[in-house]
CSV table of C-alpha atoms and ligand atoms in Angstrom, one decimal:
chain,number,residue,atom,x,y,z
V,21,UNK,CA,-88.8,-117.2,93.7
V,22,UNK,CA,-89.5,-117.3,90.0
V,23,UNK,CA,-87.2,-120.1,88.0
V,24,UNK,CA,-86.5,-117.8,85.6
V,25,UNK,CA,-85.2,-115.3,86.9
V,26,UNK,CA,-81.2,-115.3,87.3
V,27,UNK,CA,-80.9,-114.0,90.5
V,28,UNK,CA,-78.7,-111.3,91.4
V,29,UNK,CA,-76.6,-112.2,94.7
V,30,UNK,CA,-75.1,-110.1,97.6
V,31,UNK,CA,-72.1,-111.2,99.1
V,32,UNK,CA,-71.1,-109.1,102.3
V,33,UNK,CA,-68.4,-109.2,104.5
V,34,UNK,CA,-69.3,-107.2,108.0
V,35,UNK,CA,-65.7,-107.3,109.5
V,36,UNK,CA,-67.5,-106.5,112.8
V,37,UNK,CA,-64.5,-104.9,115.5
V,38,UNK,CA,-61.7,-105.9,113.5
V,39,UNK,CA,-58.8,-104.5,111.3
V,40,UNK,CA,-57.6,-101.4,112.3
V,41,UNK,CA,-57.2,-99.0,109.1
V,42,UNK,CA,-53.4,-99.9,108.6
V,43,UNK,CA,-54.8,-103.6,108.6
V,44,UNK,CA,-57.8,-102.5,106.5
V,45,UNK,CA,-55.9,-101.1,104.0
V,46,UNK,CA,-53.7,-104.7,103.4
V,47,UNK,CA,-57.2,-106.7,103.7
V,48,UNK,CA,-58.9,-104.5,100.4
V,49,UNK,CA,-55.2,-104.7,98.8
V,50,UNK,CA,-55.4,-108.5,99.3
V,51,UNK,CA,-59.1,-108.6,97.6
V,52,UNK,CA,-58.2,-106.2,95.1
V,53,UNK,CA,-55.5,-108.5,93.8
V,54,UNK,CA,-57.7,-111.8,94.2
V,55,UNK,CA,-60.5,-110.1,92.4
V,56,UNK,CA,-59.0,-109.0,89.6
V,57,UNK,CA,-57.6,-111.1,86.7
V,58,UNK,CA,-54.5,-109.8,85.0
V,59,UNK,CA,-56.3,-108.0,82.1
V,60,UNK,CA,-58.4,-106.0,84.4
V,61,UNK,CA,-61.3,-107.7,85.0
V,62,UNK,CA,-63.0,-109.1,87.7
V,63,UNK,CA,-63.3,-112.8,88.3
V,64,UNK,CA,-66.8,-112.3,90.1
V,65,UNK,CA,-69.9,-113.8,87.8
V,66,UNK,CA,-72.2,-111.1,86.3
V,67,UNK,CA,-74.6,-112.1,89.0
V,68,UNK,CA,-72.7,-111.5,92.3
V,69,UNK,CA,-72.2,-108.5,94.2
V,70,UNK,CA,-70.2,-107.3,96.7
V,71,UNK,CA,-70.2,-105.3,99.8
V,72,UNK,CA,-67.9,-104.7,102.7
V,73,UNK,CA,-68.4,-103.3,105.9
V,74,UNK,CA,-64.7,-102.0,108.3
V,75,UNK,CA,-64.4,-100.1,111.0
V,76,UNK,CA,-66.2,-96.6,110.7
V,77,UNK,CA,-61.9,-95.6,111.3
V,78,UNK,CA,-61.3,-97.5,108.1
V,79,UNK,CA,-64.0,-96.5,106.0
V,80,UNK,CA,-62.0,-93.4,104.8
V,81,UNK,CA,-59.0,-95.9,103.8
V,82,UNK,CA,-61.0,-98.4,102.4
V,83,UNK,CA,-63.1,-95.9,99.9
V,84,UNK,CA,-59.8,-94.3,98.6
V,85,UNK,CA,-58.7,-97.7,98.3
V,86,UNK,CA,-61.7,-99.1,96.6
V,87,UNK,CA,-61.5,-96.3,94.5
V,88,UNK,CA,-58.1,-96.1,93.3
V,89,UNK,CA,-57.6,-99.7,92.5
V,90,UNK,CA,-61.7,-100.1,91.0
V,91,UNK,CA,-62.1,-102.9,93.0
V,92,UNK,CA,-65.3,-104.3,92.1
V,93,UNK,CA,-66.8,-103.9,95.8
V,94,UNK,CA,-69.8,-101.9,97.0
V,95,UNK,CA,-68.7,-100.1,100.2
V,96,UNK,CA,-70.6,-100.8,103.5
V,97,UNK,CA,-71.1,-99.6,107.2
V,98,UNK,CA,-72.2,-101.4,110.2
V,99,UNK,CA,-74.2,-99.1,112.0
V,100,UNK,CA,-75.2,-95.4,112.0
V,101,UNK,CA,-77.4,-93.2,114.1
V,102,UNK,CA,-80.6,-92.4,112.9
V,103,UNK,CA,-80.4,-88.2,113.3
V,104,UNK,CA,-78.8,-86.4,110.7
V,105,UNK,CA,-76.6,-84.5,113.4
V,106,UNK,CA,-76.3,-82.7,116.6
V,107,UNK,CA,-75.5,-83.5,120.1
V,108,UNK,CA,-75.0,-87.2,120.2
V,109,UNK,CA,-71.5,-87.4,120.5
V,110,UNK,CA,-70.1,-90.2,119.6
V,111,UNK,CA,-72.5,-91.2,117.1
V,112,UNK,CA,-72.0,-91.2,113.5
V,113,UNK,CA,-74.8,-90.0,111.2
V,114,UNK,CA,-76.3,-91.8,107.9
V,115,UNK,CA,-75.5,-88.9,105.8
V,116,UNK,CA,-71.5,-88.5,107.0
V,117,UNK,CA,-71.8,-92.5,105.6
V,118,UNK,CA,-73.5,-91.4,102.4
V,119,UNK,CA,-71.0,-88.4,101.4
V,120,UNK,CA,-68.5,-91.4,101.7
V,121,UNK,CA,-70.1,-93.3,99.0
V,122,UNK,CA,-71.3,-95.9,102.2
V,123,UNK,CA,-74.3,-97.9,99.9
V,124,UNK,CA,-74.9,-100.5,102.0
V,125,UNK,CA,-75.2,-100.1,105.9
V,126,UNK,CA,-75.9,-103.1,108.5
V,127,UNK,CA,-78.8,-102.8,111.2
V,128,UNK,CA,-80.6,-104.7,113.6
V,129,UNK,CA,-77.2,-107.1,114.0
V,130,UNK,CA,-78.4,-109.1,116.7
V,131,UNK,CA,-75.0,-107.9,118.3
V,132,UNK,CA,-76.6,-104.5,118.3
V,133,UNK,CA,-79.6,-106.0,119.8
V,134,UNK,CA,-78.0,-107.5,122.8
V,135,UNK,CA,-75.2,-105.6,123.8
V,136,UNK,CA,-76.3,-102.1,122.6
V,137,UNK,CA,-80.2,-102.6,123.3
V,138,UNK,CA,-81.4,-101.8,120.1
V,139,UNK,CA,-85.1,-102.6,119.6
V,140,UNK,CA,-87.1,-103.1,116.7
V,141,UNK,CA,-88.6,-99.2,117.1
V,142,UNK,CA,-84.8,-98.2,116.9
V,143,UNK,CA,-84.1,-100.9,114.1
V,144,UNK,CA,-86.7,-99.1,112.2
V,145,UNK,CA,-85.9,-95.0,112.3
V,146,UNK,CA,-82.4,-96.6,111.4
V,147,UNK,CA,-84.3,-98.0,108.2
V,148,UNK,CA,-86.3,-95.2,107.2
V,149,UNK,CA,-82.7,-92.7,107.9
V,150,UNK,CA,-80.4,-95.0,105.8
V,151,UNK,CA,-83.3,-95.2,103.1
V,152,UNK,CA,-83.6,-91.4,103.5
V,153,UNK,CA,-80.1,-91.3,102.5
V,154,UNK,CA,-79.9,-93.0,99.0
V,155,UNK,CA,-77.9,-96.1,101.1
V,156,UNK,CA,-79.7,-99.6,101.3
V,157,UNK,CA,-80.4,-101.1,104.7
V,158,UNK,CA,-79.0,-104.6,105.7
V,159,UNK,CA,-81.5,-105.7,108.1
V,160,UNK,CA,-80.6,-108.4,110.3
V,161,UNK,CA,-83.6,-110.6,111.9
V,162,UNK,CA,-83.1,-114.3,113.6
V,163,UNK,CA,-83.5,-116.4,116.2
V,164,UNK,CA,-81.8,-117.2,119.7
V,165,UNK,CA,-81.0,-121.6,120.0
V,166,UNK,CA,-83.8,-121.4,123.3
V,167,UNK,CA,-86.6,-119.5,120.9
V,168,UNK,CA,-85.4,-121.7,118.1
V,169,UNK,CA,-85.9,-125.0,120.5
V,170,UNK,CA,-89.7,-124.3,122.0
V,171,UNK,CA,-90.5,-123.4,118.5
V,172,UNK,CA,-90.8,-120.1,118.6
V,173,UNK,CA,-88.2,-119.2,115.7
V,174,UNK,CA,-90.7,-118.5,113.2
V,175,UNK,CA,-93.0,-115.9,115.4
V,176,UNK,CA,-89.9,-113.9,116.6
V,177,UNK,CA,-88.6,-113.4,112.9
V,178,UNK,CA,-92.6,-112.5,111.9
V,179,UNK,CA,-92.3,-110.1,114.5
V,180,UNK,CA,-89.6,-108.3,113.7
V,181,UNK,CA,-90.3,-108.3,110.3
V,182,UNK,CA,-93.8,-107.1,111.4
V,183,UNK,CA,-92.0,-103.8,113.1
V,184,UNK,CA,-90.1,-102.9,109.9
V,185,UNK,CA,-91.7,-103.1,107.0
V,186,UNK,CA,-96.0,-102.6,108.0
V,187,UNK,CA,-96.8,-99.2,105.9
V,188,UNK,CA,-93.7,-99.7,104.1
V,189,UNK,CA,-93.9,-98.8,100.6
V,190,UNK,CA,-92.8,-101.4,97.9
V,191,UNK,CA,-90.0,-99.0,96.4
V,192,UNK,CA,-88.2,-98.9,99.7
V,193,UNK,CA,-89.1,-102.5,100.2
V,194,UNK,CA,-87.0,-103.4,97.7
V,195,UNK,CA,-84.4,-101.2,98.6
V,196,UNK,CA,-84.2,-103.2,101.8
V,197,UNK,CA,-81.3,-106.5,101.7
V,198,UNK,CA,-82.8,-108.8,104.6
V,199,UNK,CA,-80.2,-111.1,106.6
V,200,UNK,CA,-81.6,-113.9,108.1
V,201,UNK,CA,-78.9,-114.7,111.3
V,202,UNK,CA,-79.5,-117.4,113.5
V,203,UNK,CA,-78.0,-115.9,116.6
V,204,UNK,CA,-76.9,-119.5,117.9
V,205,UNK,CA,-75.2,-120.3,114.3
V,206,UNK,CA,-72.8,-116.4,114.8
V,207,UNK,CA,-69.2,-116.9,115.2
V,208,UNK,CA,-70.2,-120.7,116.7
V,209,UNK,CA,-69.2,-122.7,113.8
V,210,UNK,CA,-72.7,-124.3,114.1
V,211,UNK,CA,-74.2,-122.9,110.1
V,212,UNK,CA,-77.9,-123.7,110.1
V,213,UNK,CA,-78.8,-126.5,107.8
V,214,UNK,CA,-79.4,-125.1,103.5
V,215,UNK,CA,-82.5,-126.8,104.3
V,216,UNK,CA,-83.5,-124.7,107.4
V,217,UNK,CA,-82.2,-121.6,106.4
V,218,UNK,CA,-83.8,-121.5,103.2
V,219,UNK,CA,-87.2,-122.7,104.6
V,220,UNK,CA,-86.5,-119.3,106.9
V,221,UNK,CA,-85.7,-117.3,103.8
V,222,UNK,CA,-88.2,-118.6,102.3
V,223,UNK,CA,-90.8,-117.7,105.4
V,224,UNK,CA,-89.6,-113.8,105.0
V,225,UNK,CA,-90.2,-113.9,101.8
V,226,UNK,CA,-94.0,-115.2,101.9
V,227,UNK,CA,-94.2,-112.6,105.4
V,228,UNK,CA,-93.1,-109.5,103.5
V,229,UNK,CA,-94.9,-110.6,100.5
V,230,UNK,CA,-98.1,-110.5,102.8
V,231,UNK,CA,-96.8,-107.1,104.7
V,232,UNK,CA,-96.3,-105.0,101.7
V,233,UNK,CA,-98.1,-106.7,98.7
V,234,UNK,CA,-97.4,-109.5,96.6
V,235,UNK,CA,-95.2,-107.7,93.9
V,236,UNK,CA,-92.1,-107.4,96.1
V,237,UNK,CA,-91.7,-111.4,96.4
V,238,UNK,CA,-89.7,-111.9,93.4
V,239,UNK,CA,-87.6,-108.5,94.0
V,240,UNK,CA,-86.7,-108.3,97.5
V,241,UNK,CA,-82.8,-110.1,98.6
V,242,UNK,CA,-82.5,-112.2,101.7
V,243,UNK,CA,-79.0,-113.2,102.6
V,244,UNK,CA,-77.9,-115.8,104.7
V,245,UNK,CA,-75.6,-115.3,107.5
V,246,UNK,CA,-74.1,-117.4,110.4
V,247,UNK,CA,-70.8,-119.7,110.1
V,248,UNK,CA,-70.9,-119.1,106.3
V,249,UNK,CA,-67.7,-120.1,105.0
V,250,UNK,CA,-65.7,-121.3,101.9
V,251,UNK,CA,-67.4,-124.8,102.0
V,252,UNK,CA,-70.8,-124.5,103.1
V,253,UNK,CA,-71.6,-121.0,100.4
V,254,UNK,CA,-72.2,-123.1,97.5
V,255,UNK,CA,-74.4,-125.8,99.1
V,256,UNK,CA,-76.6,-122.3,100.8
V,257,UNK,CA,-76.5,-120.4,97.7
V,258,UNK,CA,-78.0,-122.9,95.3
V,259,UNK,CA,-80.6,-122.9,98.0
V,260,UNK,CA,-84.3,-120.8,96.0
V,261,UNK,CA,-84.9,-118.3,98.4
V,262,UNK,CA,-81.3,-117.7,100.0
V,263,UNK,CA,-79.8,-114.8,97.6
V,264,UNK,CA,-76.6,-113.9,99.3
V,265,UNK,CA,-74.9,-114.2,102.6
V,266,UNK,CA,-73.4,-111.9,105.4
V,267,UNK,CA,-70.4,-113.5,106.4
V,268,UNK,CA,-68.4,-112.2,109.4
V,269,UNK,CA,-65.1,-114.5,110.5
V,270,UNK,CA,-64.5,-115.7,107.0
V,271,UNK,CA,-64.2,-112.1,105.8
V,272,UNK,CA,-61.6,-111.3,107.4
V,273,UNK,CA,-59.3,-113.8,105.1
V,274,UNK,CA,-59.3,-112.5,101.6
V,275,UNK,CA,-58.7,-116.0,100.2
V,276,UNK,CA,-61.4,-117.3,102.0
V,277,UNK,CA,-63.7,-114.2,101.1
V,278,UNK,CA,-63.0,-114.6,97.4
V,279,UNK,CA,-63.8,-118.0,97.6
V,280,UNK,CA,-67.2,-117.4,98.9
V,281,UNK,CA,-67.6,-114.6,96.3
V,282,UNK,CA,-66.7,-117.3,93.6
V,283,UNK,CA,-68.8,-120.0,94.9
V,284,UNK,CA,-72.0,-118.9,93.6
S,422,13P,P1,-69.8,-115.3,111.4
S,422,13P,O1,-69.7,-115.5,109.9
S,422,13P,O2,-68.5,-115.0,112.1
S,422,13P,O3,-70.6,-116.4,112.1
S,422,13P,O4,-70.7,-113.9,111.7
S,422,13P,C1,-71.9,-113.8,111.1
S,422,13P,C2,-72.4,-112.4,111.3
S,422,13P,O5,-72.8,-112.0,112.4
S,422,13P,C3,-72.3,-111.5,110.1
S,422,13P,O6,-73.0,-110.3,110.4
């Protein structure tokens, strides 16, 4: 990344199966009143923003709330189908998201992965629908601890970058926010090393640099996410190549969220 740049940051909170919409609704009270300072204004740096991703049951409350109160928070998903509608009940559809103001949406969570079966040809048509829809893609990309340990980290996250952005243009390249996710470092308490993750972070960069063209190196945001907490987001943000982080456990406590929005 270029020195000179001051780069912009993405913190986002994917509150994963938690908070039901009552609970919701105290949780963007609490970072409404953390965020703000008593003239108005927000305590975050120029630099940061900020997303948040409840319960598709919560999104409704959380947008009226976000709304209401101006809390200075981008509104998230974490998931959506990749068809527009019909008969796939059950599913919710990337434009329902989008006529909720939904900007950011989650995909390729390695939780989708594994317990939903998502592969990278699903990961992508959800890409190309959320792009479709004016909303920016979080894609998620990392590692299990076994592929990590017989070295084999670096090829599986070349992969799946490989399946997601080849013929992709360099306008919806940088509409894309990567996550780079250690599977072994989620809800474990084990966060990758700064120095690992942003020699990671760094690797997407130099990969999607090479997959799209070189223009999109400086542009494109790759979070970290994984353990991130209140005391380890400082040392991982003042890491080059790491631009933000999607933070799961710790997002659920406001104070703890704020911090991490702060720490930058
Ligand atoms: P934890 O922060 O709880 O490890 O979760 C990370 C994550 O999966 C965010 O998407």
């Amino acid at each position: 990344m270029n020195a000179n740049f001051e780069k912009q940051v993405l913190i986002s909170g994917n509150w994963k199966m938690n908070e039901n919409h009552f609970e919701a609704l105290r949780l963007v009270q609490e970072l409404s009143a953390l965020l703000h300072l008593p003239n108005g204004e927000t305590v975050l740096s120029e630099s940061v923003m900020v997303s948040i991703h409840p319960t598709f049951t919560s999104i409704r409350t959380v947008q009226t709330a976000i709304e209401s109160d101006h809390v200075p928070v981008f509104l998230g998903a974490q998931n959506c189908h990749y068809i527009d509608k019909g008969a796939y009940t059950g599913e919710i559809s990337p434009d329902m998201l989008a006529k909720l103001g939904v900007q950011y949406v989650i995909t390729g969570h390695s939780e989708r992965r594994q317990y939903f079966f998502e592969t990278d040809e699903i990961v992508r048509k959800k890409v190309d629908a959320i792009l479709r829809h004016g909303m920016h893609p979080i894609l998620c990309v990392g590692e299990s601890m076994e592929e990590r340990n017989s070295g084999k980290a670096y090829n599986k996250v070349k992969e799946q970058l490989k399946a997601i952005f080849s013929a992709r243009s360099v306008e919806e390249t940088l509409r894309i926010v990567i996550a780079y996710e250690p599977i072994w470092a989620i809800g474990s308490g084990m966060t990758a090393t700064s120095g690992d993750a942003e020699d990671m972070c760094a690797y997407i960069r130099k990969e999607i640099g090479e997959l799209v063209g070189p223009e999109v190196t400086d542009g494109i945001l790759i979070q970290y996410g994984g353990s991130a907490n209140e005391q380890n987001a400082g040392d991982l943000l003042s890491q080059s190549n790491i631009d933000g982080l999607l933070v799961g456990g710790a997002s659920l406590d406001a104070k703890k969220f704020v911090a991490i929005c702060r720490s930058v």
